[in-house]
Tab-separated table of C-alpha atoms and ligand atoms in Angstrom:
chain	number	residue	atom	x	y	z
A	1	UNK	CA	68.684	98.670	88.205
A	2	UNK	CA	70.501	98.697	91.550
A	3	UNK	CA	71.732	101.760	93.762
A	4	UNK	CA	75.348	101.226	94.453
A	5	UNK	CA	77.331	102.655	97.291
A	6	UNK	CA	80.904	102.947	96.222
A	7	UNK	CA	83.929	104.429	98.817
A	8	UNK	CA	87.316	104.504	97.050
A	9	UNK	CA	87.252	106.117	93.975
A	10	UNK	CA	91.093	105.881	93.042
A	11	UNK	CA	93.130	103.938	90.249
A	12	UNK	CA	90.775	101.160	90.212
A	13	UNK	CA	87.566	102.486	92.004
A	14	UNK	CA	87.113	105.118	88.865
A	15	UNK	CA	87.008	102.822	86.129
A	16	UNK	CA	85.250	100.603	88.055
A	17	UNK	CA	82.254	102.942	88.748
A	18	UNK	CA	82.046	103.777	85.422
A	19	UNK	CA	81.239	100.316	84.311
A	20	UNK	CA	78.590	99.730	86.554
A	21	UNK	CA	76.872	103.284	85.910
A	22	UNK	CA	77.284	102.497	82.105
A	23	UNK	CA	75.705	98.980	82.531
A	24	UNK	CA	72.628	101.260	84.040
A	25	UNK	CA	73.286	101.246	87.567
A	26	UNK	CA	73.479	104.381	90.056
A	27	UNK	CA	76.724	104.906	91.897
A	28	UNK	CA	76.772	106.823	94.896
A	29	UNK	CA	80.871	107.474	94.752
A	30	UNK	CA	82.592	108.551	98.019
A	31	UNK	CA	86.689	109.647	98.228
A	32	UNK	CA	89.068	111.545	100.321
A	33	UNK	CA	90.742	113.001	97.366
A	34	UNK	CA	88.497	115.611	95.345
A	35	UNK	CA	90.961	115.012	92.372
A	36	UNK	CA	89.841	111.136	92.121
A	37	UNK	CA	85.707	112.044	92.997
A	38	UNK	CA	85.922	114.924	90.104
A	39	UNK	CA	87.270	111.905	87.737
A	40	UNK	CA	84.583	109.588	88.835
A	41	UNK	CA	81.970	112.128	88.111
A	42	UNK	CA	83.117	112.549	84.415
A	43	UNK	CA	82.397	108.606	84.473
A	44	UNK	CA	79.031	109.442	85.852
A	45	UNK	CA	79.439	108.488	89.565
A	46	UNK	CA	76.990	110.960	92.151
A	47	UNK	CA	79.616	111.970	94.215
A	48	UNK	CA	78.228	112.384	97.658
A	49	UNK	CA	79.689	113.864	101.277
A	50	UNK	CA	80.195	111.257	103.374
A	51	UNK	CA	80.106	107.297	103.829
A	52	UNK	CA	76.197	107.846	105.300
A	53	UNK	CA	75.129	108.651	102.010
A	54	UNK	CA	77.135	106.875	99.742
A	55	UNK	CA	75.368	103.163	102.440
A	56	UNK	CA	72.157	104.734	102.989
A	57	UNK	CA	69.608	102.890	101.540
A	58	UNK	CA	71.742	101.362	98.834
A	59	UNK	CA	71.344	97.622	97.837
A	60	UNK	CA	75.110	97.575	97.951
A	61	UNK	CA	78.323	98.982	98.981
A	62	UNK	CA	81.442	97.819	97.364
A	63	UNK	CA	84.528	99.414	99.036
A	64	UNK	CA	88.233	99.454	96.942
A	65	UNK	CA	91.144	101.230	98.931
A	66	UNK	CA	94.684	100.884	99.726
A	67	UNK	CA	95.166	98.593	102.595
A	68	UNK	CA	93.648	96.909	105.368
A	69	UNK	CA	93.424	100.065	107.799
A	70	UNK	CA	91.689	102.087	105.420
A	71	UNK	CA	89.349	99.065	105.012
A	72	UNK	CA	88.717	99.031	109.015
A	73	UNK	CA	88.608	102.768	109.454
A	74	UNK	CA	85.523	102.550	106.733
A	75	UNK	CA	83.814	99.971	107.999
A	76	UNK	CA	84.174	99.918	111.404
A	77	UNK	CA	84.554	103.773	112.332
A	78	UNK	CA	82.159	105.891	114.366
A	79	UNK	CA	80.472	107.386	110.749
A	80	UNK	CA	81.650	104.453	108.873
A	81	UNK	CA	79.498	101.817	106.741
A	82	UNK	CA	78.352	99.037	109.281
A	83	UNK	CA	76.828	102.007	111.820
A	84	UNK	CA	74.756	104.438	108.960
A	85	UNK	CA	73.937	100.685	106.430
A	86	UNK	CA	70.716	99.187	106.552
A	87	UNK	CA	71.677	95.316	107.184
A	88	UNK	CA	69.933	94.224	103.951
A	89	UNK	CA	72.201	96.139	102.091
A	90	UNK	CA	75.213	93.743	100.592
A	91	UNK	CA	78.906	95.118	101.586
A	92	UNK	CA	81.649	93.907	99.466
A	93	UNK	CA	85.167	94.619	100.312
A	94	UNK	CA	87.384	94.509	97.131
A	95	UNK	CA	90.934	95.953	98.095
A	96	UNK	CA	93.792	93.989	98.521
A	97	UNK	CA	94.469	93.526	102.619
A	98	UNK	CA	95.776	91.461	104.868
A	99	UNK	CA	93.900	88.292	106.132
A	100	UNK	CA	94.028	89.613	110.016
A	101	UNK	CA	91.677	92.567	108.767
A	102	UNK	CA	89.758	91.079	106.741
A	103	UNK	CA	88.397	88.322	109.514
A	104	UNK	CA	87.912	91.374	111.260
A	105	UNK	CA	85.077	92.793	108.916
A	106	UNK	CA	83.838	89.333	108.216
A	107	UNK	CA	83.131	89.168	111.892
A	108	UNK	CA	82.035	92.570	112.864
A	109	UNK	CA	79.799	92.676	109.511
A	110	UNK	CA	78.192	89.092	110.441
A	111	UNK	CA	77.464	90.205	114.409
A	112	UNK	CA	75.584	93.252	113.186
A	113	UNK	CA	73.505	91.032	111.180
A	114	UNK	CA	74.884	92.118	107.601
A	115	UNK	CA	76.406	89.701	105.076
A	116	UNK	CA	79.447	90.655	103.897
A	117	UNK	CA	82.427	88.929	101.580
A	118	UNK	CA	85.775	89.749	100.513
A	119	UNK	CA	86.408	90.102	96.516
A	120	UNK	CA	89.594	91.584	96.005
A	121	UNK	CA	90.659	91.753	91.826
A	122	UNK	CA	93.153	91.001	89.946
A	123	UNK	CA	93.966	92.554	86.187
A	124	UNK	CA	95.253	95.961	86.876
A	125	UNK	CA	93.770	99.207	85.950
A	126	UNK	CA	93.650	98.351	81.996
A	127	UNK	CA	90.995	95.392	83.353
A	128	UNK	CA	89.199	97.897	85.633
A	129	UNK	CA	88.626	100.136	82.465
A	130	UNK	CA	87.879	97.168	80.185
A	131	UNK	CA	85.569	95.518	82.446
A	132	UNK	CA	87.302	92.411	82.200
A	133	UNK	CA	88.699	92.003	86.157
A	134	UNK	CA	88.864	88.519	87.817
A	135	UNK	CA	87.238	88.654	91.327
A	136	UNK	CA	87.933	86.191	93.819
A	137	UNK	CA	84.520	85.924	96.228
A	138	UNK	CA	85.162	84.786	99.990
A	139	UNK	CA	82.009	85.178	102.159
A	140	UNK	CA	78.975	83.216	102.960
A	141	UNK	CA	77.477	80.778	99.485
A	142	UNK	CA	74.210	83.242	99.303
A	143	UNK	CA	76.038	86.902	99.644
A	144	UNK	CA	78.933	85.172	97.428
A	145	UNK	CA	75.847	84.614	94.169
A	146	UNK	CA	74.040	88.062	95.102
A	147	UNK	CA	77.626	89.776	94.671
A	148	UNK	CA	78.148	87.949	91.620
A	149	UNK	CA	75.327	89.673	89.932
A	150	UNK	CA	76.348	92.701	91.004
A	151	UNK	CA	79.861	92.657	89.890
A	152	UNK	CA	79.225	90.983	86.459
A	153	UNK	CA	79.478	94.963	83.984
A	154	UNK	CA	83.596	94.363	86.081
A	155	UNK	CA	84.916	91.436	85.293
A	156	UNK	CA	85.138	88.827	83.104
A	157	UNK	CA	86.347	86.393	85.412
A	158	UNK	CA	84.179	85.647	89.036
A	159	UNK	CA	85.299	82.757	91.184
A	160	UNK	CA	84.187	81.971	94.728
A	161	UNK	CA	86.612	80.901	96.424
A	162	UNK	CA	85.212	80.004	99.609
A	163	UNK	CA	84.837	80.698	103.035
A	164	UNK	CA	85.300	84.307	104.632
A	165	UNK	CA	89.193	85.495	103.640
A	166	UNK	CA	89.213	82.567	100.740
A	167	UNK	CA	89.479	85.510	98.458
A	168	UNK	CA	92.053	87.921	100.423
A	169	UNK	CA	93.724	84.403	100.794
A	170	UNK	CA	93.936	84.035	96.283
A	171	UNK	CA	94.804	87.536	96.162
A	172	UNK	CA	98.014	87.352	98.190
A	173	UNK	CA	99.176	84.351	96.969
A	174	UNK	CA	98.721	85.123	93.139
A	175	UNK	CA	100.474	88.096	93.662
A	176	UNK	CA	103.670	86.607	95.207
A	177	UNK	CA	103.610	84.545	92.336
A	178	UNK	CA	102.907	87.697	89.796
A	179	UNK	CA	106.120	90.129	91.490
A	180	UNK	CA	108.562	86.879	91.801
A	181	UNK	CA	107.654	86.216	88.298
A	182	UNK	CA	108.533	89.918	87.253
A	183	UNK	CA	112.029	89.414	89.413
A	184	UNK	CA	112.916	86.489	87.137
A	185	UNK	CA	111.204	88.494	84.398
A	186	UNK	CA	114.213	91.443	84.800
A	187	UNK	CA	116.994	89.040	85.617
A	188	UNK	CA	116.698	86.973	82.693
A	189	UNK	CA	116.182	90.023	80.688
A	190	UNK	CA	119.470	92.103	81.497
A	191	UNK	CA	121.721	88.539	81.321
A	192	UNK	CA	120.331	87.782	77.847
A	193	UNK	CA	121.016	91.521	76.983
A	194	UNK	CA	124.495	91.047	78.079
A	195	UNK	CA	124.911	87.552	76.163
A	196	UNK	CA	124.612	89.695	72.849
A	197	UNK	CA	120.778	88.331	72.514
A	198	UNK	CA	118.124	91.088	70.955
A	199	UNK	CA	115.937	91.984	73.043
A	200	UNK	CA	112.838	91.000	70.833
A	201	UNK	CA	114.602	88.175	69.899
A	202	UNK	CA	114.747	86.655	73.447
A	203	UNK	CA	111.382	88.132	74.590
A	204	UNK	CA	110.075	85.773	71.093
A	205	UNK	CA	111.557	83.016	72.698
A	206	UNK	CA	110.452	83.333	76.037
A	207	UNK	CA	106.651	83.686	74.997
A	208	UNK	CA	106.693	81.204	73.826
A	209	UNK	CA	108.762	78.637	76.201
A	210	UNK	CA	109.087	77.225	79.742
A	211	UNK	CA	110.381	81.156	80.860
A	212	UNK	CA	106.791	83.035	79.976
A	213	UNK	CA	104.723	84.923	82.212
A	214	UNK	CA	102.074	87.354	82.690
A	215	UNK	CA	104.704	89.530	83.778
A	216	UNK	CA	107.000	88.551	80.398
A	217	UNK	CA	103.810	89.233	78.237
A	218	UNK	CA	102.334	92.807	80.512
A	219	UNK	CA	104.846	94.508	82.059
A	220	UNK	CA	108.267	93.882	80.340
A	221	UNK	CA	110.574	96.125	82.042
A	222	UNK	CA	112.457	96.785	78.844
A	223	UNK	CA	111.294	99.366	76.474
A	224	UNK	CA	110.472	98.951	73.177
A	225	UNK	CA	108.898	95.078	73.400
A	226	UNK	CA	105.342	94.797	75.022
A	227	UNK	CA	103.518	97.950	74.347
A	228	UNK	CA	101.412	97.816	77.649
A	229	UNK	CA	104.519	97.633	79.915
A	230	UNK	CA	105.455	100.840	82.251
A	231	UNK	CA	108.947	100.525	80.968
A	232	UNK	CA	108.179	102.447	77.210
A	233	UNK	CA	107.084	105.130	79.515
A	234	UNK	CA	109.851	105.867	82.002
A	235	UNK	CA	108.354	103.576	84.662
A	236	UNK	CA	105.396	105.988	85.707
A	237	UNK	CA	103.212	103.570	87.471
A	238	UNK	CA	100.305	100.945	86.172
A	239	UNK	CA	101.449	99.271	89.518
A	240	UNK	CA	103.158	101.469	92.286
A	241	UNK	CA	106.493	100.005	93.994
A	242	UNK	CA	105.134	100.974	97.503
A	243	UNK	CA	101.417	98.917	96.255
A	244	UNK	CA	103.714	96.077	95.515
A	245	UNK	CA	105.288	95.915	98.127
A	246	UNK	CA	102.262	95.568	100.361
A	247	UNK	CA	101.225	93.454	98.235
A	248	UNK	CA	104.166	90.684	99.043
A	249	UNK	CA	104.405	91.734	102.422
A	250	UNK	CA	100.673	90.073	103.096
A	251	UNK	CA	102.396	87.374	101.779
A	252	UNK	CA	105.106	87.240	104.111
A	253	UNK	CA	102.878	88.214	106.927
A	254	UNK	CA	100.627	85.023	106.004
A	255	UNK	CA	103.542	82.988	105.672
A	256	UNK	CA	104.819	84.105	109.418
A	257	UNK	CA	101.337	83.026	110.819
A	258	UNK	CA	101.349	79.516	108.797
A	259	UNK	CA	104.929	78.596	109.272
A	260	UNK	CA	105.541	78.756	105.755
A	261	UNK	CA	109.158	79.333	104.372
A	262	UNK	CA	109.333	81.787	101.130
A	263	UNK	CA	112.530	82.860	100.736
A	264	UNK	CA	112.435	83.961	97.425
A	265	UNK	CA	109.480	86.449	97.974
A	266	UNK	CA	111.084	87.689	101.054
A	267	UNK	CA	114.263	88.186	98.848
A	268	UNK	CA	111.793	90.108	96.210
A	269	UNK	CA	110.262	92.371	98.955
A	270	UNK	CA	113.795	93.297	99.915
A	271	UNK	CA	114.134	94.439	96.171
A	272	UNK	CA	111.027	96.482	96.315
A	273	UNK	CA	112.110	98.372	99.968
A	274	UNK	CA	115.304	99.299	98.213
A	275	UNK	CA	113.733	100.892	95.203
A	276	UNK	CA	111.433	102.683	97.861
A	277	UNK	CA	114.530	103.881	99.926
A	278	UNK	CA	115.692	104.966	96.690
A	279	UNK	CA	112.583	107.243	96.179
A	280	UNK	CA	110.859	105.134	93.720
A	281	UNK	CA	107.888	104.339	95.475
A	282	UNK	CA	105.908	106.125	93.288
A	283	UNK	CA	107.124	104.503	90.272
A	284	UNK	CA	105.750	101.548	88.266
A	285	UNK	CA	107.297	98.252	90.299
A	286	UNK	CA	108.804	96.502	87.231
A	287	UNK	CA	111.466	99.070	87.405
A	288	UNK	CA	113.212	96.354	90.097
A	289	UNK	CA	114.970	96.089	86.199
A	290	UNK	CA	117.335	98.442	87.449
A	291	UNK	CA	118.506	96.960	90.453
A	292	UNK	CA	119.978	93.854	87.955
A	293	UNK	CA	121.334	96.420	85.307
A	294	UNK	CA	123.043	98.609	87.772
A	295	UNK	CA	121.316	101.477	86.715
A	296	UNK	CA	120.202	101.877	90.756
A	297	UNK	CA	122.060	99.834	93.555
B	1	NAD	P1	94.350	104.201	94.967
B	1	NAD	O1	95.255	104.649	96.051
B	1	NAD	O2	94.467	104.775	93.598
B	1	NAD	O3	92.808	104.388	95.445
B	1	NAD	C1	92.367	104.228	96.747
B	1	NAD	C2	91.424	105.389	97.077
B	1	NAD	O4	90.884	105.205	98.403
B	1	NAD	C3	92.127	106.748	97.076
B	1	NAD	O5	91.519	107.608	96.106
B	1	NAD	C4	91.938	107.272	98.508
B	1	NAD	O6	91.728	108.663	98.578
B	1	NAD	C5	90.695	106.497	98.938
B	1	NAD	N1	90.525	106.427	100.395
B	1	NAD	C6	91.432	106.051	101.332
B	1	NAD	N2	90.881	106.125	102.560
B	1	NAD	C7	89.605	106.549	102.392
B	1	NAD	C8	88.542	106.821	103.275
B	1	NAD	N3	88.698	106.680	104.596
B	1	NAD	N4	87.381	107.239	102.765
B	1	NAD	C9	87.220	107.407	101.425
B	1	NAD	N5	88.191	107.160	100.531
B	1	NAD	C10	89.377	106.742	101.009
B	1	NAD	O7	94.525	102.604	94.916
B	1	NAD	P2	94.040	101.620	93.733
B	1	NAD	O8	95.142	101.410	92.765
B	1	NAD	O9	92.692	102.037	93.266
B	1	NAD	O10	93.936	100.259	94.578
B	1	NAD	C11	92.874	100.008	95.468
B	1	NAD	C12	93.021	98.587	95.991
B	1	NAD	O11	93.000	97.672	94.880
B	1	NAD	C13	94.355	98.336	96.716
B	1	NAD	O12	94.128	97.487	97.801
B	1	NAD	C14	95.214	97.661	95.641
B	1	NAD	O13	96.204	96.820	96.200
B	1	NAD	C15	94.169	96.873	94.883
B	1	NAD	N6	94.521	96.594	93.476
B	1	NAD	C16	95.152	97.532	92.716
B	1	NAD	C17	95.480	97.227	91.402
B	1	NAD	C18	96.180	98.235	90.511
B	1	NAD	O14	96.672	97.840	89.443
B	1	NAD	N7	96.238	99.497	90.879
B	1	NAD	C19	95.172	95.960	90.869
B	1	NAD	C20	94.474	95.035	91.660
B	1	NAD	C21	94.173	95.370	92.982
């Protein structure tokens, strides 16, 4: 069984960590917040001081936090992972960030001699708990199959994807599918609400035809029809506003550098900064619902 250094115990890093500690292995966990280590530790995670001894010695270190300046700050800092590592330890990077950063790792990783890839996830924090993620793997073809092995108690999907940034590259563009998706998701909802149409009536339909979705079938953002959606529960998050909205802005940022036109997802980020100027941030994104009922302008 492996040793595991693990920094970023949050939404998905907890659940995470507990897979991999119940499929045997040891996780040395590693947070800023002692609210998410304490909940990792009730899923059996060592919590430890510092990034040193979370890298020290183990045969991997998986990192999952918020964006790509948390990702350089904890790789490439003074007391970060690539100086206190041994270079035959693995390092697998599996937040969501932007392509510029992580070419940055891939690089500074690769000139200190350490292999390195990028395997962000897709599935949300039901599939961190349930073990069944999908990672996307960019990185070298050897350190792609040793990760593999590795993340297997997380996921059910694992697909390389690549050279280094193939799998930042998956990440961003699924997800400005997924949150343009859950615009047309809430538009279509409220206009067949106001054409006299149930509401489980029309979601029936929609399952079932040209209009479905993962966001139709996950996060419906009207109560009462898809029991795993944020909207039976006043919008408290599964997937923060101000997460999505980084999330579409690598998107945009990706399509600035390539030349690439998306107005729609431009239009959808707009939605998203308005609910966060609003003070919804915090809340669960598919609440863009009430920009197209009215309920918020
Ligand atoms: P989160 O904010 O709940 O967790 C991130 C954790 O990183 C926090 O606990 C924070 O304290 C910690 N952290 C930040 N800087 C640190 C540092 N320097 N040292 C140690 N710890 C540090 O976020 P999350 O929901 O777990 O998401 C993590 C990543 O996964 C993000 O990039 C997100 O976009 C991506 N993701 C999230 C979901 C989801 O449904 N929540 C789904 C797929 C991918």
């Amino acid at each position: 069984m492996a040793t595991i250094g693990w920094i970023g115990l949050g939404n998905m890093g907890g659940p995470m960590t507990a897979n991999l500690v119940q499929a045997g292995h040891t996780v040395r966990g590693f947070d800023l917040n002692p609210g998410a280590v304490a909940a990792a530790e009730a899923g059996g995670v060592t919590s430890v001081a510092g990034i040193e001894d979370a890298v020290k010695g183990a045969d991997v270190v998986f990192t999952m936090l918020p964006k790509g300046e948390h990702a350089r700050a904890v790789y490439l800092g003074e007391d970060g992972v690539l100086a206190h590592a041994d270079t035959s330890t693995l390092l697998v990077d599996s937040s969501t960030i932007d392509i510029e950063s992580a070419a940055a790792l891939h690089e500074a990783a690769a000139e200190k001699g350490f292999r390195f890839v990028d395997a962000p996830v897709s599935g949300g924090i039901s599939g961190a708990k349930a073990g069944t993620l999908t990672f996307m793997i960019g990185g070298e073809e050897g350190a792609v199959k040793d990760a593999t092995a590795f993340i297997e108690p997380m996921a059910r999907n694992i697909i390389p994807t690549g050279g280094a940034t193939t799998g930042q590259a998956a990440k961003i563009c699924n997800n400005l599918m997924l949150f343009i998706n859950l615009a047309s998701t809430a538009e279509g909802a409220v206009l067949a609400d106001r054409l006299g149409l149930d509401k489980q009536v029309f979601w029936d339909i929609a399952s079932v035809s040209s209009g479905d979705s993962w966001a139709l079938r996950t996060w419906y953002p009207v109560p009462g029809v898809v029991e795993t959606a944020a909207s039976n529960n006043d919008f408290a998050p599964t997937f923060t506003t101000e997460l999505a909205n980084k999330d579409i802005g690598l998107a945009i940022a990706a399509a600035r550098d390539t030349g690439t036109p998306l107005e729609i997802g431009t239009h959808v980020q707009q939605l998203f900064q308005r609910l966060i100027d609003e003070g919804e941030g915090g809340k669960d994104c598919s609440m863009i619902i009430k920009l197209v009922d009215g309920s918020l302008q």
